[in-house]
PDB file of C-alpha atoms in Angstrom:
ATOM      1  CA  ASP A  22     -20.649 -61.976  -0.971  1.00 92.00           C
ATOM      2  CA  ASP A  23     -23.990 -63.307  -1.958  1.00 93.00           C
ATOM      3  CA  GLY A  24     -23.719 -65.604  -4.924  1.00 94.00           C
ATOM      4  CA  PHE A  25     -19.869 -65.575  -4.921  1.00 96.00           C
ATOM      5  CA  THR A  26     -17.351 -68.140  -3.755  1.00 94.00           C
ATOM      6  CA  PRO A  27     -15.653 -67.125  -0.498  1.00 95.00           C
ATOM      7  CA  CYS A  28     -12.540 -64.946  -0.527  1.00 95.00           C
ATOM      8  CA  LEU A  29     -10.084 -64.580   2.460  1.00 95.00           C
ATOM      9  CA  PHE A  30      -8.499 -61.275   3.256  1.00 96.00           C
ATOM     10  CA  ILE A  31      -5.572 -61.118   5.693  1.00 95.00           C
ATOM     11  CA  GLU A  32      -3.623 -58.182   7.080  1.00 96.00           C
ATOM     12  CA  VAL A  33      -0.368 -58.244   9.229  1.00 96.00           C
ATOM     13  CA  ASP A  34       0.911 -54.943  10.557  1.00 95.00           C
ATOM     14  CA  ALA A  35       4.417 -53.821   9.739  1.00 95.00           C
ATOM     15  CA  THR A  36       6.985 -54.208  12.480  1.00 92.00           C
ATOM     16  CA  SER A  37       8.037 -50.550  11.926  1.00 79.00           C
ATOM     17  CA  ASP A  38       5.745 -48.062  10.240  1.00 65.00           C
ATOM     18  CA  LYS A  39       8.615 -45.696   9.531  1.00 72.00           C
ATOM     19  CA  LYS A  40      10.956 -48.225   7.885  1.00 81.00           C
ATOM     20  CA  PHE A  41       8.563 -49.437   5.134  1.00 87.00           C
ATOM     21  CA  GLU A  42       6.346 -47.144   3.069  1.00 89.00           C
ATOM     22  CA  ARG A  43       4.645 -49.884   0.866  1.00 94.00           C
ATOM     23  CA  SER A  44       2.997 -53.219   1.594  1.00 96.00           C
ATOM     24  CA  VAL A  45       3.540 -56.812   0.331  1.00 97.00           C
ATOM     25  CA  PHE A  46       0.666 -58.490  -1.235  1.00 97.00           C
ATOM     26  CA  PHE A  47       0.260 -62.330  -1.117  1.00 96.00           C
ATOM     27  CA  TYR A  48      -1.875 -64.175  -3.582  1.00 95.00           C
ATOM     28  CA  GLY A  49      -3.043 -67.783  -3.503  1.00 93.00           C
ATOM     29  CA  HIS A  50      -6.110 -69.938  -3.814  1.00 93.00           C
ATOM     30  CA  LEU A  51      -7.654 -72.492  -1.534  1.00 89.00           C
ATOM     31  CA  ASP A  52      -9.925 -74.403  -3.909  1.00 88.00           C
ATOM     32  CA  LYS A  53      -8.744 -77.762  -5.405  1.00 83.00           C
ATOM     33  CA  GLN A  54      -8.763 -79.441  -8.787  1.00 78.00           C
ATOM     34  CA  PRO A  55     -11.520 -81.902  -9.547  1.00 78.00           C
ATOM     35  CA  PRO A  56     -11.029 -85.366  -8.137  1.00 79.00           C
ATOM     36  CA  ASN A  57     -10.863 -87.071 -11.550  1.00 79.00           C
ATOM     37  CA  GLU A  58     -10.223 -90.805 -12.048  1.00 84.00           C
ATOM     38  CA  GLY A  59      -7.052 -92.886 -11.907  1.00 85.00           C
ATOM     39  CA  TRP A  60      -6.561 -93.305  -8.126  1.00 89.00           C
ATOM     40  CA  ASP A  61      -4.606 -96.361  -6.881  1.00 92.00           C
ATOM     41  CA  PRO A  62      -6.822 -99.268  -5.664  1.00 91.00           C
ATOM     42  CA  ASP A  63      -6.119 -98.445  -1.966  1.00 92.00           C
ATOM     43  CA  LYS A  64      -6.801 -94.684  -2.414  1.00 93.00           C
ATOM     44  CA  SER A  65      -9.574 -92.320  -3.508  1.00 90.00           C
ATOM     45  CA  ALA A  66     -10.331 -88.665  -3.521  1.00 87.00           C
ATOM     46  CA  TRP A  67     -12.479 -88.698  -0.427  1.00 88.00           C
ATOM     47  CA  GLU A  68     -10.520 -91.058   1.928  1.00 90.00           C
ATOM     48  CA  PRO A  69      -7.285 -89.438   3.148  1.00 90.00           C
ATOM     49  CA  VAL A  70      -4.369 -91.975   3.241  1.00 94.00           C
ATOM     50  CA  ILE A  71      -0.897 -91.329   4.614  1.00 95.00           C
ATOM     51  CA  GLN A  72       1.721 -93.526   2.914  1.00 94.00           C
ATOM     52  CA  ASN A  73       5.469 -93.238   3.363  1.00 94.00           C
ATOM     53  CA  GLY A  74       4.945 -89.859   4.965  1.00 93.00           C
ATOM     54  CA  ARG A  75       2.815 -88.432   2.206  1.00 88.00           C
ATOM     55  CA  LEU A  76      -0.915 -87.516   2.336  1.00 86.00           C
ATOM     56  CA  TYR A  77      -3.008 -88.755  -0.547  1.00 87.00           C
ATOM     57  CA  GLY A  78      -6.577 -87.500  -1.284  1.00 85.00           C
ATOM     58  CA  ARG A  79      -8.386 -84.502  -2.783  1.00 80.00           C
ATOM     59  CA  GLY A  80      -6.756 -81.407  -1.560  1.00 72.00           C
ATOM     60  CA  ALA A  81      -3.478 -83.039  -0.648  1.00 61.00           C
ATOM     61  CA  VAL A  82      -1.600 -81.171  -3.346  1.00 60.00           C
ATOM     62  CA  ASP A  83      -1.753 -78.024  -5.499  1.00 65.00           C
ATOM     63  CA  ASP A  84      -2.306 -74.717  -3.701  1.00 64.00           C
ATOM     64  CA  GLY A  85      -3.152 -75.767  -0.256  1.00 73.00           C
ATOM     65  CA  TYR A  86       0.258 -74.555   0.785  1.00 81.00           C
ATOM     66  CA  ALA A  87      -0.203 -70.927  -0.327  1.00 88.00           C
ATOM     67  CA  PHE A  88      -1.977 -69.404   2.639  1.00 89.00           C
ATOM     68  CA  TYR A  89      -0.043 -71.350   5.263  1.00 89.00           C
ATOM     69  CA  THR A  90       3.330 -70.648   3.594  1.00 89.00           C
ATOM     70  CA  SER A  91       2.504 -66.915   3.487  1.00 92.00           C
ATOM     71  CA  LEU A  92       1.779 -66.816   7.188  1.00 93.00           C
ATOM     72  CA  ALA A  93       4.791 -69.129   7.956  1.00 94.00           C
ATOM     73  CA  ALA A  94       7.139 -66.808   6.194  1.00 94.00           C
ATOM     74  CA  VAL A  95       5.978 -63.691   8.104  1.00 96.00           C
ATOM     75  CA  LYS A  96       6.044 -65.763  11.359  1.00 97.00           C
ATOM     76  CA  VAL A  97       9.748 -66.737  10.752  1.00 97.00           C
ATOM     77  CA  LEU A  98      10.690 -63.074  10.159  1.00 96.00           C
ATOM     78  CA  GLN A  99       8.949 -62.173  13.476  1.00 95.00           C
ATOM     79  CA  THR A 100      10.608 -65.074  15.345  1.00 97.00           C
ATOM     80  CA  LEU A 101      14.101 -64.062  14.059  1.00 97.00           C
ATOM     81  CA  GLU A 102      13.204 -60.426  14.883  1.00 94.00           C
ATOM     82  CA  ILE A 103      13.742 -59.316  11.338  1.00 94.00           C
ATOM     83  CA  PRO A 104      11.619 -56.243  10.437  1.00 94.00           C
ATOM     84  CA  HIS A 105       8.964 -56.728   7.729  1.00 95.00           C
ATOM     85  CA  PRO A 106       6.588 -54.471   6.017  1.00 95.00           C
ATOM     86  CA  ARG A 107       2.805 -54.450   6.274  1.00 96.00           C
ATOM     87  CA  CYS A 108       1.542 -57.680   4.681  1.00 97.00           C
ATOM     88  CA  VAL A 109      -1.849 -58.212   3.100  1.00 97.00           C
ATOM     89  CA  GLY A 110      -3.331 -61.164   1.242  1.00 96.00           C
ATOM     90  CA  LEU A 111      -6.418 -62.007  -0.686  1.00 96.00           C
ATOM     91  CA  PHE A 112      -6.923 -65.789  -1.182  1.00 95.00           C
ATOM     92  CA  GLU A 113      -9.680 -66.914  -3.531  1.00 95.00           C
ATOM     93  CA  THR A 114     -11.694 -70.221  -3.785  1.00 92.00           C
ATOM     94  CA  CYS A 115     -12.508 -70.019  -7.505  1.00 91.00           C
ATOM     95  CA  GLU A 116      -9.125 -70.217  -9.178  1.00 91.00           C
ATOM     96  CA  GLU A 117      -9.700 -73.705 -10.643  1.00 87.00           C
ATOM     97  CA  SER A 118     -12.941 -72.338 -12.066  1.00 86.00           C
ATOM     98  CA  SER A 119     -11.387 -69.339 -13.944  1.00 90.00           C
ATOM     99  CA  SER A 120     -11.305 -66.873 -11.037  1.00 94.00           C
ATOM    100  CA  ARG A 121     -14.523 -65.357 -12.195  1.00 94.00           C
ATOM    101  CA  HIS A 122     -15.122 -63.773  -8.822  1.00 96.00           C
ATOM    102  CA  TYR A 123     -11.692 -62.505  -7.917  1.00 96.00           C
ATOM    103  CA  GLU A 124     -11.820 -59.223  -9.884  1.00 96.00           C
ATOM    104  CA  SER A 125     -14.818 -58.131  -7.895  1.00 97.00           C
ATOM    105  CA  TYR A 126     -13.189 -59.001  -4.621  1.00 97.00           C
ATOM    106  CA  LEU A 127     -10.034 -57.048  -5.612  1.00 96.00           C
ATOM    107  CA  LYS A 128     -12.011 -53.940  -6.368  1.00 96.00           C
ATOM    108  CA  GLU A 129     -13.947 -54.260  -3.052  1.00 95.00           C
ATOM    109  CA  ALA A 130     -10.739 -54.714  -1.090  1.00 96.00           C
ATOM    110  CA  GLU A 131      -8.752 -51.988  -2.927  1.00 95.00           C
ATOM    111  CA  GLN A 132      -8.814 -49.450  -0.119  1.00 94.00           C
ATOM    112  CA  LYS A 133      -7.865 -52.157   2.503  1.00 95.00           C
ATOM    113  CA  LEU A 134      -4.920 -53.358   0.303  1.00 95.00           C
ATOM    114  CA  GLY A 135      -3.393 -49.953   0.110  1.00 93.00           C
ATOM    115  CA  ASP A 136      -0.142 -49.146  -1.637  1.00 95.00           C
ATOM    116  CA  ILE A 137       1.465 -52.354  -2.893  1.00 97.00           C
ATOM    117  CA  GLY A 138       5.224 -52.510  -3.488  1.00 96.00           C
ATOM    118  CA  LEU A 139       5.637 -56.267  -4.069  1.00 95.00           C
ATOM    119  CA  VAL A 140       3.194 -59.000  -5.229  1.00 94.00           C
ATOM    120  CA  ILE A 141       4.008 -62.602  -4.299  1.00 93.00           C
ATOM    121  CA  ALA A 142       1.805 -65.121  -6.206  1.00 92.00           C
ATOM    122  CA  LEU A 143       2.109 -68.635  -4.679  1.00 88.00           C
ATOM    123  CA  ASP A 144       0.781 -70.735  -7.593  1.00 83.00           C
ATOM    124  CA  SER A 145       3.622 -72.509  -9.427  1.00 79.00           C
ATOM    125  CA  CYS A 146       5.522 -75.755  -9.172  1.00 76.00           C
ATOM    126  CA  CYS A 147       8.997 -77.210 -10.074  1.00 77.00           C
ATOM    127  CA  GLY A 148       9.371 -80.427  -8.116  1.00 75.00           C
ATOM    128  CA  TYR A 149       7.605 -80.763  -4.799  1.00 72.00           C
ATOM    129  CA  ASP A 150      10.445 -81.339  -2.439  1.00 75.00           C
ATOM    130  CA  ARG A 151      11.201 -77.662  -1.802  1.00 78.00           C
ATOM    131  CA  LEU A 152       9.935 -74.077  -2.431  1.00 80.00           C
ATOM    132  CA  TRP A 153      11.051 -72.339  -5.639  1.00 83.00           C
ATOM    133  CA  VAL A 154      10.857 -68.757  -6.865  1.00 85.00           C
ATOM    134  CA  THR A 155       9.403 -68.426 -10.307  1.00 83.00           C
ATOM    135  CA  SER A 156      10.755 -65.361 -12.092  1.00 76.00           C
ATOM    136  CA  SER A 157       8.811 -65.741 -15.422  1.00 72.00           C
ATOM    137  CA  LEU A 158       5.745 -67.355 -16.831  1.00 72.00           C
ATOM    138  CA  ARG A 159       4.845 -68.526 -20.267  1.00 74.00           C
ATOM    139  CA  GLY A 160       2.273 -66.404 -22.041  1.00 76.00           C
ATOM    140  CA  MET A 161      -0.958 -67.496 -23.510  1.00 80.00           C
ATOM    141  CA  LEU A 162      -3.012 -66.007 -26.397  1.00 82.00           C
ATOM    142  CA  GLY A 163      -6.582 -67.209 -26.650  1.00 86.00           C
ATOM    143  CA  GLY A 164      -8.937 -66.994 -29.608  1.00 90.00           C
ATOM    144  CA  THR A 165     -11.673 -68.613 -31.610  1.00 94.00           C
ATOM    145  CA  ILE A 166     -11.280 -69.952 -35.136  1.00 94.00           C
ATOM    146  CA  GLU A 167     -14.127 -71.039 -37.481  1.00 95.00           C
ATOM    147  CA  VAL A 168     -13.728 -72.562 -40.850  1.00 95.00           C
ATOM    148  CA  ARG A 169     -16.705 -72.997 -43.323  1.00 94.00           C
ATOM    149  CA  THR A 170     -16.454 -74.660 -46.698  1.00 94.00           C
ATOM    150  CA  LEU A 171     -20.162 -74.986 -47.481  1.00 95.00           C
ATOM    151  CA  ASN A 172     -23.268 -72.955 -46.694  1.00 95.00           C
ATOM    152  CA  VAL A 173     -25.293 -75.966 -45.833  1.00 94.00           C
ATOM    153  CA  GLY A 174     -24.519 -79.651 -44.872  1.00 90.00           C
ATOM    154  CA  VAL A 175     -24.340 -82.200 -47.728  1.00 93.00           C
ATOM    155  CA  HIS A 176     -23.996 -86.044 -47.778  1.00 92.00           C
ATOM    156  CA  SER A 177     -20.482 -87.147 -47.192  1.00 85.00           C
ATOM    157  CA  GLY A 178     -20.891 -89.894 -49.843  1.00 91.00           C
ATOM    158  CA  GLU A 179     -21.150 -87.129 -52.403  1.00 92.00           C
ATOM    159  CA  ALA A 180     -18.778 -84.466 -51.028  1.00 92.00           C
ATOM    160  CA  SER A 181     -15.864 -86.564 -49.835  1.00 90.00           C
ATOM    161  CA  GLY A 182     -12.706 -85.883 -51.853  1.00 91.00           C
ATOM    162  CA  ILE A 183     -14.331 -82.833 -53.543  1.00 94.00           C
ATOM    163  CA  VAL A 184     -15.202 -80.350 -50.806  1.00 95.00           C
ATOM    164  CA  PRO A 185     -12.074 -79.707 -48.619  1.00 93.00           C
ATOM    165  CA  GLU A 186     -12.624 -81.024 -45.059  1.00 91.00           C
ATOM    166  CA  SER A 187     -12.654 -78.044 -42.696  1.00 92.00           C
ATOM    167  CA  PHE A 188     -10.342 -79.521 -40.152  1.00 93.00           C
ATOM    168  CA  MET A 189      -7.719 -79.978 -42.889  1.00 93.00           C
ATOM    169  CA  ILE A 190      -7.870 -76.209 -43.394  1.00 95.00           C
ATOM    170  CA  VAL A 191      -7.616 -75.581 -39.660  1.00 95.00           C
ATOM    171  CA  ARG A 192      -4.421 -77.723 -39.555  1.00 94.00           C
ATOM    172  CA  ARG A 193      -2.859 -75.680 -42.297  1.00 94.00           C
ATOM    173  CA  LEU A 194      -3.736 -72.431 -40.558  1.00 94.00           C
ATOM    174  CA  LEU A 195      -2.315 -73.672 -37.210  1.00 94.00           C
ATOM    175  CA  ASP A 196       0.792 -74.927 -39.026  1.00 94.00           C
ATOM    176  CA  ARG A 197       1.538 -71.280 -39.748  1.00 95.00           C
ATOM    177  CA  ILE A 198       1.743 -70.701 -36.023  1.00 93.00           C
ATOM    178  CA  GLU A 199       3.230 -73.923 -34.633  1.00 93.00           C
ATOM    179  CA  ASP A 200       5.333 -76.592 -36.223  1.00 93.00           C
ATOM    180  CA  SER A 201       3.183 -79.722 -35.500  1.00 90.00           C
ATOM    181  CA  ARG A 202       6.304 -82.004 -35.643  1.00 88.00           C
ATOM    182  CA  THR A 203       8.367 -80.281 -33.014  1.00 87.00           C
ATOM    183  CA  GLY A 204       5.919 -77.934 -31.110  1.00 88.00           C
ATOM    184  CA  GLU A 205       8.210 -74.945 -32.165  1.00 90.00           C
ATOM    185  CA  ILE A 206       6.318 -71.613 -32.403  1.00 91.00           C
ATOM    186  CA  ILE A 207       7.169 -70.118 -35.831  1.00 94.00           C
ATOM    187  CA  PRO A 208       6.159 -66.366 -35.950  1.00 95.00           C
ATOM    188  CA  LYS A 209       8.996 -64.234 -34.467  1.00 93.00           C
ATOM    189  CA  VAL A 210       6.528 -61.995 -32.685  1.00 91.00           C
ATOM    190  CA  PHE A 211       5.728 -64.855 -30.273  1.00 89.00           C
ATOM    191  CA  GLN A 212       9.331 -65.551 -29.504  1.00 87.00           C
ATOM    192  CA  THR A 213      11.534 -63.993 -26.788  1.00 85.00           C
ATOM    193  CA  LYS A 214      15.275 -63.972 -25.999  1.00 87.00           C
ATOM    194  CA  ILE A 215      16.238 -65.905 -22.919  1.00 88.00           C
ATOM    195  CA  SER A 216      18.797 -63.927 -20.867  1.00 91.00           C
ATOM    196  CA  GLU A 217      22.093 -65.434 -19.798  1.00 95.00           C
ATOM    197  CA  GLU A 218      21.029 -65.138 -16.147  1.00 93.00           C
ATOM    198  CA  ILE A 219      17.765 -67.019 -16.747  1.00 90.00           C
ATOM    199  CA  HIS A 220      19.728 -69.638 -18.656  1.00 93.00           C
ATOM    200  CA  LYS A 221      22.067 -70.050 -15.667  1.00 94.00           C
ATOM    201  CA  GLN A 222      19.086 -70.499 -13.455  1.00 91.00           C
ATOM    202  CA  ASN A 223      17.601 -73.194 -15.763  1.00 91.00           C
ATOM    203  CA  VAL A 224      20.954 -75.022 -15.638  1.00 95.00           C
ATOM    204  CA  GLY A 225      20.814 -74.947 -11.863  1.00 93.00           C
ATOM    205  CA  VAL A 226      17.161 -76.282 -11.770  1.00 91.00           C
ATOM    206  CA  ALA A 227      18.033 -78.991 -14.239  1.00 94.00           C
ATOM    207  CA  GLU A 228      21.086 -80.113 -12.080  1.00 94.00           C
ATOM    208  CA  SER A 229      18.776 -80.223  -9.055  1.00 92.00           C
ATOM    209  CA  LEU A 230      15.867 -82.141 -10.542  1.00 92.00           C
ATOM    210  CA  GLY A 231      17.572 -84.164 -13.303  1.00 92.00           C
ATOM    211  CA  ASP A 232      15.383 -86.504 -15.201  1.00 93.00           C
ATOM    212  CA  ARG A 233      12.461 -85.937 -12.843  1.00 91.00           C
ATOM    213  CA  ILE A 234      11.629 -82.883 -14.966  1.00 90.00           C
ATOM    214  CA  PHE A 235      10.168 -85.189 -17.645  1.00 92.00           C
ATOM    215  CA  ALA A 236      10.210 -88.691 -16.096  1.00 92.00           C
ATOM    216  CA  ALA A 237       7.582 -87.938 -13.487  1.00 87.00           C
ATOM    217  CA  TYR A 238       4.768 -87.716 -15.956  1.00 91.00           C
ATOM    218  CA  PRO A 239       2.450 -90.802 -16.505  1.00 91.00           C
ATOM    219  CA  TRP A 240       3.416 -91.374 -20.210  1.00 95.00           C
ATOM    220  CA  HIS A 241       1.044 -93.566 -22.143  1.00 96.00           C
ATOM    221  CA  GLY A 242       2.482 -96.384 -24.290  1.00 96.00           C
ATOM    222  CA  LYS A 243       5.400 -95.284 -26.255  1.00 96.00           C
ATOM    223  CA  THR A 244       4.730 -91.547 -25.940  1.00 95.00           C
ATOM    224  CA  GLU A 245       7.990 -89.588 -25.235  1.00 93.00           C
ATOM    225  CA  PRO A 246       8.738 -86.062 -24.048  1.00 94.00           C
ATOM    226  CA  LEU A 247       9.601 -83.482 -26.697  1.00 91.00           C
ATOM    227  CA  THR A 248      13.081 -83.323 -25.214  1.00 92.00           C
ATOM    228  CA  LYS A 249      15.117 -85.456 -22.779  1.00 93.00           C
ATOM    229  CA  ASP A 250      17.542 -82.624 -22.216  1.00 95.00           C
ATOM    230  CA  ALA A 251      16.741 -81.557 -18.567  1.00 94.00           C
ATOM    231  CA  CYS A 252      17.862 -78.003 -19.040  1.00 93.00           C
ATOM    232  CA  GLU A 253      15.852 -77.581 -22.245  1.00 90.00           C
ATOM    233  CA  ALA A 254      12.790 -79.082 -20.636  1.00 90.00           C
TER     234      ALA A 254
END
């Protein structure tokens, strides 16, 4: 659409119209994260390099797999002659920029999408050596906080130590929500009980990935992870 980033719609007919009443919906995005700095001397965002069987360059990671994995999964079912329902997908190119066009495209494609019985969103990671199924996601609550201690600005040489510094008050307010020493969320309303089944799954993931869960990050100096228990991480 004019003024919008592109959006890709796909549709694959069901193998049997009578067997399946509802469709499967695939979500993914094709846009990439900004190139940023920090590339190795022999690599850059704009020059693709294959090293030890891996491709380096902008677009080599993140969600480039989503569209192709969706089609590959359907193709495997067809090759093995396993019946599958009608499959539709709407893949955006604005996810890294807050998906500001996706809602409009969803409304525009609503009639084409039809009756959806299952949504599969390919946008998660847990080690890059295999595919995983993510059964839950962390929530996020956004807001704006503003603290004023004076009606107008004054000279710091006069006010220091007398007028409370606004960020000091912000920290005290945030400490009601999060323990700044441990990262633990304090109010019970933001906490949830982890089921025994989910805990068993976490144990399995931890056994599969081990220390890679936290060791893979580029820690600066003596910075350490909040926990070195793989299951807890």
